[in-house]
C-alpha atoms as one frame of an Amber mdcrd trajectory, in Angstrom:
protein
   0.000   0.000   0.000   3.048   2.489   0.752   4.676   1.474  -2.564   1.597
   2.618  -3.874   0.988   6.162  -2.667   4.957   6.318  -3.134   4.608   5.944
  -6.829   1.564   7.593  -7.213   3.320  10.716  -5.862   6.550  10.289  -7.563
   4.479  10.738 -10.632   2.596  13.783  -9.858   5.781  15.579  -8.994   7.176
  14.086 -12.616   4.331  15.941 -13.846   6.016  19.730 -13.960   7.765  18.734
 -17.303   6.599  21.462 -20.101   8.255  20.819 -24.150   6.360  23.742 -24.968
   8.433  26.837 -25.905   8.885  29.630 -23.490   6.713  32.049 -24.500   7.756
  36.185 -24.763   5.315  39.129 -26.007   6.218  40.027 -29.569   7.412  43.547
 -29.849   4.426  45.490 -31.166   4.634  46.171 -35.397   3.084  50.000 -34.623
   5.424  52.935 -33.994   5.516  54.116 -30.522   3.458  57.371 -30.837   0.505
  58.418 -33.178   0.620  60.156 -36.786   1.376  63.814 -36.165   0.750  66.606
 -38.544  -1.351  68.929 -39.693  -4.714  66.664 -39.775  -3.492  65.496 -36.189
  -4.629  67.137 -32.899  -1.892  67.306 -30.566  -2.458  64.900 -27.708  -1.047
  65.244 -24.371  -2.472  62.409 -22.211   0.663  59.900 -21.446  -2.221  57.262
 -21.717  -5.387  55.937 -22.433  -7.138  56.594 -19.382 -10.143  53.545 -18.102
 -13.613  55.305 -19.004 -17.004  53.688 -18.877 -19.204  54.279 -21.885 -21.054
  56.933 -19.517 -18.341  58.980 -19.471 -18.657  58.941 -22.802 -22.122  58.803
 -24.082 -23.911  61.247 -22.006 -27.508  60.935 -22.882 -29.065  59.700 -20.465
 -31.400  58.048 -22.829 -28.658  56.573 -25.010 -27.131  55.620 -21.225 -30.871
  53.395 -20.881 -30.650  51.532 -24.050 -27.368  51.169 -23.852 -28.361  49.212
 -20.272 -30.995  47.100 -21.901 -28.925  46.325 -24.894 -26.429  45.016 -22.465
 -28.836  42.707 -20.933 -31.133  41.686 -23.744 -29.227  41.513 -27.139 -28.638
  38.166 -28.406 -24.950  38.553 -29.694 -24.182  38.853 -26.357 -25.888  35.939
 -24.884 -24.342  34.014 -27.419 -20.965  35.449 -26.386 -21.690  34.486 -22.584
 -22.790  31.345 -23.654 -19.223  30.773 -25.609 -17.573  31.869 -22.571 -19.372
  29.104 -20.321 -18.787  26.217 -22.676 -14.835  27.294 -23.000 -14.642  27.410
 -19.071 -16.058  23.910 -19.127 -13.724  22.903 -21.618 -11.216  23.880 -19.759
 -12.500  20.992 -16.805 -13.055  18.408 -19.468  -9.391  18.910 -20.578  -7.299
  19.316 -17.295  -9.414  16.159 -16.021  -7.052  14.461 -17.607  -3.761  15.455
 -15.746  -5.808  13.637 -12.693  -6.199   9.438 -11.916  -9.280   8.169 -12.488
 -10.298   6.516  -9.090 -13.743   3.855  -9.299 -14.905   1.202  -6.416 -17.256
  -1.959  -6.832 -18.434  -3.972  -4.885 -19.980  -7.561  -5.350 -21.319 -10.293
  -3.080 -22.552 -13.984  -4.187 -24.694 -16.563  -2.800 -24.831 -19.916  -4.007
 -27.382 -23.269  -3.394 -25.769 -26.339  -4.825 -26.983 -29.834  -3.489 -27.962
 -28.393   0.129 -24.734 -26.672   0.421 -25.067 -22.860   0.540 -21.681 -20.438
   0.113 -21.579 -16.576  -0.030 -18.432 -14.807  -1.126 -18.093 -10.497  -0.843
 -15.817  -8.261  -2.086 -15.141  -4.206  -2.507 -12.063  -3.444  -5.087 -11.253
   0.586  -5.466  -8.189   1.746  -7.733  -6.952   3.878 -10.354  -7.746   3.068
 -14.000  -5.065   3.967 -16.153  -3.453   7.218 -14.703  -0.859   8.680 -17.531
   2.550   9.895 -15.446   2.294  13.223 -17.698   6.374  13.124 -17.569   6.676
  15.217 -20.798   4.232  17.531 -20.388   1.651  16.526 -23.046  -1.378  16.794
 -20.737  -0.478  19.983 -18.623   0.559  22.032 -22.010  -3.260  21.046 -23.472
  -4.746  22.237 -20.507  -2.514  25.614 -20.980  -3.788  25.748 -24.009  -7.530
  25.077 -23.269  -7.155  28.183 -21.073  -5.561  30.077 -23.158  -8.348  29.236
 -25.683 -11.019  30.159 -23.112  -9.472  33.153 -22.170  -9.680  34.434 -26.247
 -13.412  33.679 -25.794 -13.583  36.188 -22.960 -11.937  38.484 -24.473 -13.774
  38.088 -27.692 -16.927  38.842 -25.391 -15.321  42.001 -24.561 -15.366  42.756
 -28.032 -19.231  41.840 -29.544 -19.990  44.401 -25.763 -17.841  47.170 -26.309
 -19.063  46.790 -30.247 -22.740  46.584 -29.346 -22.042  49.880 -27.511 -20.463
  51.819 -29.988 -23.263  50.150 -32.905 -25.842  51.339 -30.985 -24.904  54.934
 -30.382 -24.262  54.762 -34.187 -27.758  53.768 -34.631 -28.726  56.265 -32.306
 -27.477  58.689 -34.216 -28.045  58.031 -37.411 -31.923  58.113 -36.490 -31.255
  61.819 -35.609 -29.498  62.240 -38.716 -32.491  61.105 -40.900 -34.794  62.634
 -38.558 -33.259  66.102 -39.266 -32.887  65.084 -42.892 -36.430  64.780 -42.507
 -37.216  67.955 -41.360 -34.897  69.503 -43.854 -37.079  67.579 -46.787 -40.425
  68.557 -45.179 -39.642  72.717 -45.407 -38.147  72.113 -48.594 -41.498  70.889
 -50.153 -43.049  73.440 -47.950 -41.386  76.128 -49.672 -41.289  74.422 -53.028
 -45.125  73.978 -52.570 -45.458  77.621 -52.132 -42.984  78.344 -55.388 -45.570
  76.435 -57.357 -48.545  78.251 -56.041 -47.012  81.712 -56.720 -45.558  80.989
 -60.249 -49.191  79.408 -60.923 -50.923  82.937 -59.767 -48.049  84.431 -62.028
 -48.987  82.413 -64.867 -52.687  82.547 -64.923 -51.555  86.511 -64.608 -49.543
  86.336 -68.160 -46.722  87.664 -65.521 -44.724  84.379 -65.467 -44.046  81.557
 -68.042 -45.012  77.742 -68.354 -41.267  77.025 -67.499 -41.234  78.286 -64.122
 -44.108  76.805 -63.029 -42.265  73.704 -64.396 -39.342  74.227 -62.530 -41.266
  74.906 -59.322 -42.633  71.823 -59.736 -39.279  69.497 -60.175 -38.115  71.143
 -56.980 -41.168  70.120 -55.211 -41.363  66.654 -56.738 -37.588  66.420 -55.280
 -38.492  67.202 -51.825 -41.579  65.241 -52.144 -39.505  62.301 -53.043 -36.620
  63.116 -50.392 -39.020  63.270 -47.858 -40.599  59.944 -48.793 -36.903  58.446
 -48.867 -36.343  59.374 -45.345 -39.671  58.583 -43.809 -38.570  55.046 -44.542
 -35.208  55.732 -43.243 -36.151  56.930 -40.007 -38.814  53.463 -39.986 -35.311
  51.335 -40.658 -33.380  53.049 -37.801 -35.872  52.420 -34.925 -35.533  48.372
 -36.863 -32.176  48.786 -35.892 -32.441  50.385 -32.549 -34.932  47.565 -31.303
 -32.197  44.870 -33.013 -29.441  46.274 -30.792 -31.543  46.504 -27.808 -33.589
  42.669 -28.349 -36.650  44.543 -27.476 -39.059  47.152 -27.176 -37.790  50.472
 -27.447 -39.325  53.584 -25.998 -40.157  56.479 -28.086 -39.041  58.928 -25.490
 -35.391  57.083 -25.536 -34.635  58.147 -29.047 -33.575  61.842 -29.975 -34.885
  64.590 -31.638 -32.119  65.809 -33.862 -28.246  65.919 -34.401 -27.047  68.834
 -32.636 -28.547  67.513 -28.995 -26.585  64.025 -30.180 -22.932  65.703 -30.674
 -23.346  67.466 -27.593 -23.551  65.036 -25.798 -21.342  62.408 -26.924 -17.890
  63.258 -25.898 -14.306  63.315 -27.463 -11.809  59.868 -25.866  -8.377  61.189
 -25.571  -5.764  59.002 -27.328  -2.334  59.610 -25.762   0.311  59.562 -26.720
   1.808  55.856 -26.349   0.433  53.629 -28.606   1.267  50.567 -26.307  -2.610
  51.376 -25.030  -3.772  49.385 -27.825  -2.483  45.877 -25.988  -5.726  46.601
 -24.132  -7.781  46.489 -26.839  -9.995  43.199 -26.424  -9.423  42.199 -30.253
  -5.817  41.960 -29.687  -5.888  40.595 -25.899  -7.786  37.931 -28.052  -5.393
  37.600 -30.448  -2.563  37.444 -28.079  -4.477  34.943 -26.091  -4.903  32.191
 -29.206  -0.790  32.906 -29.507  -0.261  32.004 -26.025  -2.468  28.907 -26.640
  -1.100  27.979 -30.292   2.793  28.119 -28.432   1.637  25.179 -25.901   0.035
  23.346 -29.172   3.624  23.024 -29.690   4.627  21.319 -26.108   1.351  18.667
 -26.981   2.697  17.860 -29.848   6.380  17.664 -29.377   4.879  15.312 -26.183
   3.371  12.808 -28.415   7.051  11.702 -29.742   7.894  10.618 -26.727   6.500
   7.131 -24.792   3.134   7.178 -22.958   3.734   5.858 -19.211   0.772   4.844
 -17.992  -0.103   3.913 -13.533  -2.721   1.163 -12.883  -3.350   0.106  -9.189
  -5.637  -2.242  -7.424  -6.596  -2.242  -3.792  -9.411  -4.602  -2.386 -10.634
  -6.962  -0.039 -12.558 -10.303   0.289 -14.399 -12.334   2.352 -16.725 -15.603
   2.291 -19.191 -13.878   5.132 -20.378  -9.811   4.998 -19.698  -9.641   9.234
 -15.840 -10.135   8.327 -15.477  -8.539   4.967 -12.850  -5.449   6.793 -11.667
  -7.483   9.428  -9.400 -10.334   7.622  -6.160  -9.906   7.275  -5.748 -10.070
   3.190  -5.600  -7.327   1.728  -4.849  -8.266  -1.872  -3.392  -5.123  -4.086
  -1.659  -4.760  -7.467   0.407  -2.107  -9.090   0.762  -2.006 -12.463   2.923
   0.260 -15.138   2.354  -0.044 -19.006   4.464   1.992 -21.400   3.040   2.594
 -24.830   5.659   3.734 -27.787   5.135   3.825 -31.609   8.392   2.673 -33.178
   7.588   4.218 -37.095   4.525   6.202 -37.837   5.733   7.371 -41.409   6.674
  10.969 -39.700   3.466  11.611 -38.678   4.394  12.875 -35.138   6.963  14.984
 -36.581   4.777  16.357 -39.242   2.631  17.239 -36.439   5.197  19.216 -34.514
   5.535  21.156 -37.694   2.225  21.672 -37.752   1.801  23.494 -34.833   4.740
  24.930 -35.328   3.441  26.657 -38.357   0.055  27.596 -36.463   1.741  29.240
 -33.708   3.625  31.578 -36.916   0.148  32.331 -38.366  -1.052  32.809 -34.921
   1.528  35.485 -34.459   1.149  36.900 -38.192  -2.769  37.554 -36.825  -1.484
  39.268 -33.289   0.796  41.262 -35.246  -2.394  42.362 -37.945  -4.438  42.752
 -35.190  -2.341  45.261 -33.634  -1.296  47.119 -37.041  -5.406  47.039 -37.948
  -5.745  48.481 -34.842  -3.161  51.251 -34.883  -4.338  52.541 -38.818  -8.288
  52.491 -37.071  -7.703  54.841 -34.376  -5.018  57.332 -36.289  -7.775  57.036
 -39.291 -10.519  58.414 -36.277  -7.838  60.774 -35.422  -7.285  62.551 -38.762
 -10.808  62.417 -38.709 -10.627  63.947 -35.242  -8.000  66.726 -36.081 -10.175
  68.220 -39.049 -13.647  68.077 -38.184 -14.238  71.288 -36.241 -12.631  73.276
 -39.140 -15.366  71.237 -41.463 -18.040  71.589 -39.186 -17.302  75.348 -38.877
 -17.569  75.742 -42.771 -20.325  73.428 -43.387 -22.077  76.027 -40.556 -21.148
  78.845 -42.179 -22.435  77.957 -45.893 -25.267  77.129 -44.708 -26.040  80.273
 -42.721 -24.697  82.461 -46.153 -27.136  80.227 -47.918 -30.159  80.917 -46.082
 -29.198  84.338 -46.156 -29.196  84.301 -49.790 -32.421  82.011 -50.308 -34.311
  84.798 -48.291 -32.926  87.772 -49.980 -33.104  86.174 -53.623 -36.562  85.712
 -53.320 -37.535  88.889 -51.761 -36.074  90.384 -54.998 -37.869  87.967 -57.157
 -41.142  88.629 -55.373 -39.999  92.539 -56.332 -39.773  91.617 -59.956 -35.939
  91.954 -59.459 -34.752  88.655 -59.735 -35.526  85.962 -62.377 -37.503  83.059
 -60.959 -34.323  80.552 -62.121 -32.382  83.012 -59.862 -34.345  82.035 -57.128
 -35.216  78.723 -57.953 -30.871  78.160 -57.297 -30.986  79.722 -54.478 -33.257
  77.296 -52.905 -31.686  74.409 -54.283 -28.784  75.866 -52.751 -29.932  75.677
 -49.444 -31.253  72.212 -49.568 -27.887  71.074 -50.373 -25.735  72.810 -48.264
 -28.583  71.631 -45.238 -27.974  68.257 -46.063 -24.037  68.843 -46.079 -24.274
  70.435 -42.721 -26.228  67.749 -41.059 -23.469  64.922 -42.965 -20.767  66.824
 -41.414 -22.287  66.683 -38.140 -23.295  63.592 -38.154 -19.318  62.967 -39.070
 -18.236  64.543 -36.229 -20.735  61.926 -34.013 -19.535  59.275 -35.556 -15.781
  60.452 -35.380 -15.664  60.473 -31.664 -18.040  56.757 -31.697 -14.589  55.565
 -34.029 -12.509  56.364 -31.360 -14.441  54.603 -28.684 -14.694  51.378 -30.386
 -11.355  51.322 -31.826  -9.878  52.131 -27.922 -12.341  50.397 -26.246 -11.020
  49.063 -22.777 -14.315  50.139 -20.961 -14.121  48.492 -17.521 -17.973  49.145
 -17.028 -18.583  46.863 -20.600 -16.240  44.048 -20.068 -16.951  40.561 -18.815
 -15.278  40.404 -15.265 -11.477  38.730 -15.797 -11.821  35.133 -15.540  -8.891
  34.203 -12.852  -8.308  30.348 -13.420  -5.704  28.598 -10.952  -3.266  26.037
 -11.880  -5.092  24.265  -8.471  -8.582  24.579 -10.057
């Protein structure tokens, strides 16, 4: 029985063996600091500080869906789901590194020619226990975790994505709304064109054409305004997608100015290291860490299996005496399995992994550039858009000015009706331009969030798994 527990703990402590390749960060493929330059803003935050999407998205009623979203969308059930089937993965593979321990129990009774005999016995042992002496069983379970670990992290992701899709969708419903708007005075006024240029007409004052043209504008806005009816019906689609429910009328916004107030501008810094918190990239790095100890499993398998059998039971012809005898029979067995030739297939599948762990770290190192162009794209984006906004602001005030004045004078037989029909054509266009750039500018600063997205309040809480568990 000492011999027993002697070997069975020799073999656990043979168990700390790893083939797998020490693993070391790769150095990022990014330069240290953003793009600076003219279309950059100058940043002066060392670092990326933590910020929950409130901090960021400071509608209150973009702060509600965003809470319901959380709870009810189905992308991230299905990520939470993921994330419980990896964890038990995880079990399923390190139950391996453990012995398999099972008991029975029998008794007997037997009549034969007026002679009855009963027999008992209880047997407990381990069932084929592999002395994991090369590490094959500990570097799977490594990289199990690691695996399960990319699923958390790929959680983050579809969260901090659902937040950053929805305030999209959020504003893009003010967008058309204003667009909208913009359509519905536009027909207004183009109604009231047609009506004038009529009167002028049927007055010999004004020709067929301008009543004509009066009428294309109108049939424009008509049409416009059609167009965005059904584009304002598509957003709320969206907005009850993102959520997985009901959405409240009162939770969506009016138009695009309230929106850009109140979504505020995430600071960069300076150090582009803060992108190694992005979840995308954790992920990545995770299924690098995990594709490394591929490596140990595999180099394992070349070398023999040792495998620990071990017996321990007793027996007795009555039940009163079964523990109380003396025998206590007990085996200890130890079987060592090794393929001689395979035709290379072992090493082939060193190389194998070997060549997953290099795509593995191709797809870290992507992950990271992809990442680095994304937020200096938002922050060209970022460096420019007041000085577009401004302009866009500024036509469109000159514009109105103009409409208003151009068709005073037509009115006073001043101006030709084609003079005033481009004025108001005018300031449809440069409307629509100034909501666009606007809606730009909301969109800009919802960029930056998702591409930075570490947002403490959004991700899954950090899944701590012991080498003990």
């Amino acid at each position: 029985m000492n011999r027993f527990v002697s070997v069975s703990l020799l073999a656990l402590a043979l168990g700390g063996c790893s083939l797998a390749p020490d693993y070391a960060r790769p150095d990022a493929p990014v330069p240290v600091s953003w793009p600076a330059g003219d279309a950059y803003l100058t940043q002066t935050e060392a670092a990326l500080p933590e910020v929950s999407y409130r901090d960021v998205f400071q509608d209150p009623r973009l702060q509600a869906l965003i809470g319901q979203a959380l709870v009810n969308n189905r992308d991230v059930r299905i990520a939470a789901a993921n994330l419980t089937a990896a964890r038990a993965r995880v079990g399923v593979v390190r139950s391996n590194q453990f012995p398999e321990v099972g008991v029975s129990a029998s008794a007997d009774y037997l009549t034969r020619e007026g002679a009855d005999s009963e027999s008992y016995a209880l047997q407990g042992g381990i069932a084929s226990f592999e002395l994991d002496l090369f590490g094959r069983l500990a570097n799977a379970t490594a990289a199990e975790r690691e695996r399960m670990l990319a699923t958390e992290a790929s959680g983050r992701t579809v969260r901090i994505g659902l937040v950053a899709d929805l305030a999209d969708a959020w504003a893009t419903y003010a967008a058309d709304r204003e667009l909208l708007a913009i359509a519905a005075d536009t027909a207004a006024n183009a109604r009231r064109a047609v009506q004038l240029t009529q009167a002028r007409l049927e007055g010999g004052i004004a020709p067929r054409t301008d009543v004509r043209q009066a009428e294309q504008v109108l049939a424009t806005a008509e049409g416009d305004f059609a167009a965005q009816t059904t584009a304002v019906a598509q957003d709320e689609n969206l907005i009850r997608l993102l959520v997985g429910g009901p959405v409240d009328p009162a939770l969506l916004p009016s138009g695009l100015d309230e929106v850009f107030a109140s979504v505020a501008t995430l600071p960069a810094g300076l150090d582009s290291a803060v992108l190694l918190r992005r979840p995308d990239i954790v992920e990545a790095e995770y299924l690098l860490r995990a594709a490394n100890a591929d490596i140990g499993v595999a180099r394992a398998e070349m070398f023999p299996r040792i495998s620990l059998t071990g017996l321990v039971g007793v027996a007795s012809d009555t039940l009163g005496t079964l523990f109380t005898g003396g025998a206590f029979p007990t085996t200890l067995g130890v079987d060592a399995v090794y393929t001689i030739f395979d035709g290379g297939g072992r090493r082939a599948n060193v190389e194998v992994s070997e060549a997953q762990r290099d795509a593995a770290l191709a797809a870290y190192e992507r992950a990271i550039q992809t990442a680095f162009r994304e937020v200096a794209d938002a922050l060209a984006v970022q460096g420019t858009i007041g000085e577009r906004l401004r302009a866009a602001r500024v036509s469109s005030d000159a514009t109105a000015d103009t409409a208003r004045l151009t068709e005073a004078r037509y009115r006073g037989g001043i101006d030709s009706f084609l003079a005033n029909l481009d004025a108001q054509r005018s300031l449809y266009i440069a409307r629509q331009r100034e909501a666009a750039v606007l809606l730009i500018g909301v969109r800009n600063r919802i960029d930056l969030y998702r591409a930075l997205g570490s947002d403490s309040a959004v991700a899954t809480p950090s899944v701590e798994v012991s080498e003990a568990d």
